[in-house]
Amino acid sequence: MDATISGLDGEFDLNAAVMVNGQFTGVLKIMRADCDVSFVDMQIAALAHLAAGAADLPVPQVINRSDGAALGHIPDKDGAMRLVWMLSALPGRQLGNHRPHTPALMTQIGTALGGLTTAL
């Protein structure tokens, strides 16, 4: 894949927007050095569960590698192996870059999170 990547905010891990031909197509996730594979496996299983049972929710899909695997490993600058995986992009903007945070927007987010909780 010929792509351009740029950093995205993340809580624990490195996240990057993947742009192909100028279009936001995915999020590359590079997990922290001590991340257990079971943590990512759980996230992948949760996304599959949501995709199967909550088609009305905007849920990204895992983009498998060319060999069909969902996860890969790459060394960081210190030689520590990091888990890497990729998700499809969803339309919209990062909440941190959106202003104002109106009551209507917060209600929409709450409704979506309620639907997500119910679906899980």
mmCIF file with all atom_site columns, C-alpha atoms in Angstrom:
data_model
loop_
_atom_site.group_PDB
_atom_site.id
_atom_site.type_symbol
_atom_site.label_atom_id
_atom_site.label_alt_id
_atom_site.label_comp_id
_atom_site.label_asym_id
_atom_site.label_entity_id
_atom_site.label_seq_id
_atom_site.pdbx_PDB_ins_code
_atom_site.Cartn_x
_atom_site.Cartn_y
_atom_site.Cartn_z
_atom_site.occupancy
_atom_site.B_iso_or_equiv
_atom_site.pdbx_formal_charge
_atom_site.auth_seq_id
_atom_site.auth_comp_id
_atom_site.auth_asym_id
_atom_site.auth_atom_id
_atom_site.pdbx_PDB_model_num
ATOM 1   C CA . MET A 1 1   ? 0.000   0.000   0.000  1.00 0.00 ? 1   MET A CA 1
ATOM 2   C CA . ASP A 1 2   ? 1.388   3.415   -0.939 1.00 0.00 ? 2   ASP A CA 1
ATOM 3   C CA . ALA A 1 3   ? 0.170   5.738   1.802  1.00 0.00 ? 3   ALA A CA 1
ATOM 4   C CA . THR A 1 4   ? 0.955   8.848   3.798  1.00 0.00 ? 4   THR A CA 1
ATOM 5   C CA . ILE A 1 5   ? 0.601   8.741   7.565  1.00 0.00 ? 5   ILE A CA 1
ATOM 6   C CA . SER A 1 6   ? 0.233   11.502  10.148 1.00 0.00 ? 6   SER A CA 1
ATOM 7   C CA . GLY A 1 7   ? -0.063  11.309  13.914 1.00 0.00 ? 7   GLY A CA 1
ATOM 8   C CA . LEU A 1 8   ? -3.356  11.171  15.770 1.00 0.00 ? 8   LEU A CA 1
ATOM 9   C CA . ASP A 1 9   ? -3.956  11.688  19.464 1.00 0.00 ? 9   ASP A CA 1
ATOM 10  C CA . GLY A 1 10  ? -4.114  8.548   21.572 1.00 0.00 ? 10  GLY A CA 1
ATOM 11  C CA . GLU A 1 11  ? -4.298  7.629   25.227 1.00 0.00 ? 11  GLU A CA 1
ATOM 12  C CA . PHE A 1 12  ? -1.667  4.874   25.508 1.00 0.00 ? 12  PHE A CA 1
ATOM 13  C CA . ASP A 1 13  ? -0.519  3.923   22.039 1.00 0.00 ? 13  ASP A CA 1
ATOM 14  C CA . LEU A 1 14  ? 0.677   5.555   18.846 1.00 0.00 ? 14  LEU A CA 1
ATOM 15  C CA . ASN A 1 15  ? -2.088  6.155   16.324 1.00 0.00 ? 15  ASN A CA 1
ATOM 16  C CA . ALA A 1 16  ? -1.687  7.452   12.794 1.00 0.00 ? 16  ALA A CA 1
ATOM 17  C CA . ALA A 1 17  ? -4.128  8.519   10.108 1.00 0.00 ? 17  ALA A CA 1
ATOM 18  C CA . VAL A 1 18  ? -3.477  6.590   6.899  1.00 0.00 ? 18  VAL A CA 1
ATOM 19  C CA . MET A 1 19  ? -4.115  8.596   3.752  1.00 0.00 ? 19  MET A CA 1
ATOM 20  C CA . VAL A 1 20  ? -4.291  6.900   0.340  1.00 0.00 ? 20  VAL A CA 1
ATOM 21  C CA . ASN A 1 21  ? -4.650  9.191   -2.680 1.00 0.00 ? 21  ASN A CA 1
ATOM 22  C CA . GLY A 1 22  ? -5.569  12.037  -0.325 1.00 0.00 ? 22  GLY A CA 1
ATOM 23  C CA . GLN A 1 23  ? -8.410  10.087  1.308  1.00 0.00 ? 23  GLN A CA 1
ATOM 24  C CA . PHE A 1 24  ? -8.474  9.141   5.004  1.00 0.00 ? 24  PHE A CA 1
ATOM 25  C CA . THR A 1 25  ? -8.726  5.359   4.739  1.00 0.00 ? 25  THR A CA 1
ATOM 26  C CA . GLY A 1 26  ? -7.565  3.959   8.048  1.00 0.00 ? 26  GLY A CA 1
ATOM 27  C CA . VAL A 1 27  ? -5.958  4.251   11.449 1.00 0.00 ? 27  VAL A CA 1
ATOM 28  C CA . LEU A 1 28  ? -2.639  2.513   12.015 1.00 0.00 ? 28  LEU A CA 1
ATOM 29  C CA . LYS A 1 29  ? -2.305  1.484   15.656 1.00 0.00 ? 29  LYS A CA 1
ATOM 30  C CA . ILE A 1 30  ? 1.148   0.877   17.127 1.00 0.00 ? 30  ILE A CA 1
ATOM 31  C CA . MET A 1 31  ? 0.695   -0.517  20.594 1.00 0.00 ? 31  MET A CA 1
ATOM 32  C CA . ARG A 1 32  ? 2.872   0.306   23.606 1.00 0.00 ? 32  ARG A CA 1
ATOM 33  C CA . ALA A 1 33  ? 5.923   -1.909  24.063 1.00 0.00 ? 33  ALA A CA 1
ATOM 34  C CA . ASP A 1 34  ? 4.462   -3.922  26.949 1.00 0.00 ? 34  ASP A CA 1
ATOM 35  C CA . CYS A 1 35  ? 1.034   -4.477  25.363 1.00 0.00 ? 35  CYS A CA 1
ATOM 36  C CA . ASP A 1 36  ? -0.192  -8.053  25.685 1.00 0.00 ? 36  ASP A CA 1
ATOM 37  C CA . VAL A 1 37  ? -1.596  -9.552  22.480 1.00 0.00 ? 37  VAL A CA 1
ATOM 38  C CA . SER A 1 38  ? -4.733  -10.623 24.389 1.00 0.00 ? 38  SER A CA 1
ATOM 39  C CA . PHE A 1 39  ? -5.605  -6.934  24.884 1.00 0.00 ? 39  PHE A CA 1
ATOM 40  C CA . VAL A 1 40  ? -5.670  -6.336  21.126 1.00 0.00 ? 40  VAL A CA 1
ATOM 41  C CA . ASP A 1 41  ? -7.402  -9.668  20.500 1.00 0.00 ? 41  ASP A CA 1
ATOM 42  C CA . MET A 1 42  ? -10.170 -8.525  22.877 1.00 0.00 ? 42  MET A CA 1
ATOM 43  C CA . GLN A 1 43  ? -10.575 -5.266  20.946 1.00 0.00 ? 43  GLN A CA 1
ATOM 44  C CA . ILE A 1 44  ? -10.746 -7.134  17.646 1.00 0.00 ? 44  ILE A CA 1
ATOM 45  C CA . ALA A 1 45  ? -13.344 -9.541  19.064 1.00 0.00 ? 45  ALA A CA 1
ATOM 46  C CA . ALA A 1 46  ? -15.428 -6.638  20.411 1.00 0.00 ? 46  ALA A CA 1
ATOM 47  C CA . LEU A 1 47  ? -15.382 -4.907  17.012 1.00 0.00 ? 47  LEU A CA 1
ATOM 48  C CA . ALA A 1 48  ? -16.428 -8.146  15.280 1.00 0.00 ? 48  ALA A CA 1
ATOM 49  C CA . HIS A 1 49  ? -19.234 -8.610  17.827 1.00 0.00 ? 49  HIS A CA 1
ATOM 50  C CA . LEU A 1 50  ? -20.489 -5.068  17.209 1.00 0.00 ? 50  LEU A CA 1
ATOM 51  C CA . ALA A 1 51  ? -20.295 -5.436  13.430 1.00 0.00 ? 51  ALA A CA 1
ATOM 52  C CA . ALA A 1 52  ? -22.343 -8.642  13.597 1.00 0.00 ? 52  ALA A CA 1
ATOM 53  C CA . GLY A 1 53  ? -25.009 -7.417  15.995 1.00 0.00 ? 53  GLY A CA 1
ATOM 54  C CA . ALA A 1 54  ? -25.232 -3.645  15.733 1.00 0.00 ? 54  ALA A CA 1
ATOM 55  C CA . ALA A 1 55  ? -25.195 -2.708  12.066 1.00 0.00 ? 55  ALA A CA 1
ATOM 56  C CA . ASP A 1 56  ? -26.633 0.727   12.894 1.00 0.00 ? 56  ASP A CA 1
ATOM 57  C CA . LEU A 1 57  ? -23.555 1.734   14.924 1.00 0.00 ? 57  LEU A CA 1
ATOM 58  C CA . PRO A 1 58  ? -20.547 3.300   13.194 1.00 0.00 ? 58  PRO A CA 1
ATOM 59  C CA . VAL A 1 59  ? -17.860 0.744   13.997 1.00 0.00 ? 59  VAL A CA 1
ATOM 60  C CA . PRO A 1 60  ? -14.495 0.501   12.225 1.00 0.00 ? 60  PRO A CA 1
ATOM 61  C CA . GLN A 1 61  ? -13.403 -2.789  10.725 1.00 0.00 ? 61  GLN A CA 1
ATOM 62  C CA . VAL A 1 62  ? -10.023 -4.420  11.160 1.00 0.00 ? 62  VAL A CA 1
ATOM 63  C CA . ILE A 1 63  ? -7.980  -4.249  7.973  1.00 0.00 ? 63  ILE A CA 1
ATOM 64  C CA . ASN A 1 64  ? -6.018  -7.477  7.742  1.00 0.00 ? 64  ASN A CA 1
ATOM 65  C CA . ARG A 1 65  ? -2.476  -7.667  6.467  1.00 0.00 ? 65  ARG A CA 1
ATOM 66  C CA . SER A 1 66  ? -1.757  -9.099  3.024  1.00 0.00 ? 66  SER A CA 1
ATOM 67  C CA . ASP A 1 67  ? -1.161  -12.508 4.651  1.00 0.00 ? 67  ASP A CA 1
ATOM 68  C CA . GLY A 1 68  ? -4.621  -12.391 6.280  1.00 0.00 ? 68  GLY A CA 1
ATOM 69  C CA . ALA A 1 69  ? -3.374  -11.764 9.824  1.00 0.00 ? 69  ALA A CA 1
ATOM 70  C CA . ALA A 1 70  ? -4.948  -8.962  11.855 1.00 0.00 ? 70  ALA A CA 1
ATOM 71  C CA . LEU A 1 71  ? -1.770  -8.201  13.811 1.00 0.00 ? 71  LEU A CA 1
ATOM 72  C CA . GLY A 1 72  ? 1.872   -7.726  13.019 1.00 0.00 ? 72  GLY A CA 1
ATOM 73  C CA . HIS A 1 73  ? 5.028   -6.856  14.932 1.00 0.00 ? 73  HIS A CA 1
ATOM 74  C CA . ILE A 1 74  ? 7.610   -4.151  14.264 1.00 0.00 ? 74  ILE A CA 1
ATOM 75  C CA . PRO A 1 75  ? 10.645  -3.052  16.268 1.00 0.00 ? 75  PRO A CA 1
ATOM 76  C CA . ASP A 1 76  ? 10.654  0.456   17.701 1.00 0.00 ? 76  ASP A CA 1
ATOM 77  C CA . LYS A 1 77  ? 13.731  2.721   17.797 1.00 0.00 ? 77  LYS A CA 1
ATOM 78  C CA . ASP A 1 78  ? 14.974  0.895   20.914 1.00 0.00 ? 78  ASP A CA 1
ATOM 79  C CA . GLY A 1 79  ? 14.482  -2.558  19.400 1.00 0.00 ? 79  GLY A CA 1
ATOM 80  C CA . ALA A 1 80  ? 11.389  -3.421  21.477 1.00 0.00 ? 80  ALA A CA 1
ATOM 81  C CA . MET A 1 81  ? 8.768   -5.284  19.472 1.00 0.00 ? 81  MET A CA 1
ATOM 82  C CA . ARG A 1 82  ? 5.443   -3.511  19.091 1.00 0.00 ? 82  ARG A CA 1
ATOM 83  C CA . LEU A 1 83  ? 2.105   -4.943  18.006 1.00 0.00 ? 83  LEU A CA 1
ATOM 84  C CA . VAL A 1 84  ? 0.651   -3.133  14.999 1.00 0.00 ? 84  VAL A CA 1
ATOM 85  C CA . TRP A 1 85  ? -2.781  -3.330  13.446 1.00 0.00 ? 85  TRP A CA 1
ATOM 86  C CA . MET A 1 86  ? -5.045  -1.178  11.312 1.00 0.00 ? 86  MET A CA 1
ATOM 87  C CA . LEU A 1 87  ? -8.678  -0.102  11.397 1.00 0.00 ? 87  LEU A CA 1
ATOM 88  C CA . SER A 1 88  ? -10.844 1.338   8.661  1.00 0.00 ? 88  SER A CA 1
ATOM 89  C CA . ALA A 1 89  ? -11.550 5.054   8.884  1.00 0.00 ? 89  ALA A CA 1
ATOM 90  C CA . LEU A 1 90  ? -14.897 6.433   9.957  1.00 0.00 ? 90  LEU A CA 1
ATOM 91  C CA . PRO A 1 91  ? -16.190 9.766   8.673  1.00 0.00 ? 91  PRO A CA 1
ATOM 92  C CA . GLY A 1 92  ? -16.067 12.778  10.942 1.00 0.00 ? 92  GLY A CA 1
ATOM 93  C CA . ARG A 1 93  ? -13.616 14.755  13.028 1.00 0.00 ? 93  ARG A CA 1
ATOM 94  C CA . GLN A 1 94  ? -11.752 14.142  16.245 1.00 0.00 ? 94  GLN A CA 1
ATOM 95  C CA . LEU A 1 95  ? -13.804 15.508  19.124 1.00 0.00 ? 95  LEU A CA 1
ATOM 96  C CA . GLY A 1 96  ? -10.774 17.395  20.450 1.00 0.00 ? 96  GLY A CA 1
ATOM 97  C CA . ASN A 1 97  ? -10.593 19.342  17.169 1.00 0.00 ? 97  ASN A CA 1
ATOM 98  C CA . HIS A 1 98  ? -14.311 20.171  17.077 1.00 0.00 ? 98  HIS A CA 1
ATOM 99  C CA . ARG A 1 99  ? -15.764 23.285  18.660 1.00 0.00 ? 99  ARG A CA 1
ATOM 100 C CA . PRO A 1 100 ? -18.127 24.109  20.158 1.00 0.00 ? 100 PRO A CA 1
ATOM 101 C CA . HIS A 1 101 ? -19.091 21.115  22.298 1.00 0.00 ? 101 HIS A CA 1
ATOM 102 C CA . THR A 1 102 ? -22.770 21.973  22.333 1.00 0.00 ? 102 THR A CA 1
ATOM 103 C CA . PRO A 1 103 ? -25.397 20.260  24.482 1.00 0.00 ? 103 PRO A CA 1
ATOM 104 C CA . ALA A 1 104 ? -26.868 18.781  21.283 1.00 0.00 ? 104 ALA A CA 1
ATOM 105 C CA . LEU A 1 105 ? -23.492 17.290  20.331 1.00 0.00 ? 105 LEU A CA 1
ATOM 106 C CA . MET A 1 106 ? -23.017 15.872  23.823 1.00 0.00 ? 106 MET A CA 1
ATOM 107 C CA . THR A 1 107 ? -26.515 14.334  23.604 1.00 0.00 ? 107 THR A CA 1
ATOM 108 C CA . GLN A 1 108 ? -25.622 12.716  20.266 1.00 0.00 ? 108 GLN A CA 1
ATOM 109 C CA . ILE A 1 109 ? -22.430 11.304  21.743 1.00 0.00 ? 109 ILE A CA 1
ATOM 110 C CA . GLY A 1 110 ? -24.279 10.019  24.808 1.00 0.00 ? 110 GLY A CA 1
ATOM 111 C CA . THR A 1 111 ? -26.910 8.356   22.641 1.00 0.00 ? 111 THR A CA 1
ATOM 112 C CA . ALA A 1 112 ? -24.230 6.676   20.517 1.00 0.00 ? 112 ALA A CA 1
ATOM 113 C CA . LEU A 1 113 ? -22.338 5.497   23.607 1.00 0.00 ? 113 LEU A CA 1
ATOM 114 C CA . GLY A 1 114 ? -25.565 4.147   25.088 1.00 0.00 ? 114 GLY A CA 1
ATOM 115 C CA . GLY A 1 115 ? -26.166 2.165   21.899 1.00 0.00 ? 115 GLY A CA 1
ATOM 116 C CA . LEU A 1 116 ? -22.598 0.898   21.997 1.00 0.00 ? 116 LEU A CA 1
ATOM 117 C CA . THR A 1 117 ? -22.951 -0.210  25.621 1.00 0.00 ? 117 THR A CA 1
ATOM 118 C CA . THR A 1 118 ? -26.218 -1.998  24.871 1.00 0.00 ? 118 THR A CA 1
ATOM 119 C CA . ALA A 1 119 ? -24.712 -3.760  21.844 1.00 0.00 ? 119 ALA A CA 1
ATOM 120 C CA . LEU A 1 120 ? -21.720 -5.001  23.820 1.00 0.00 ? 120 LEU A CA 1
#
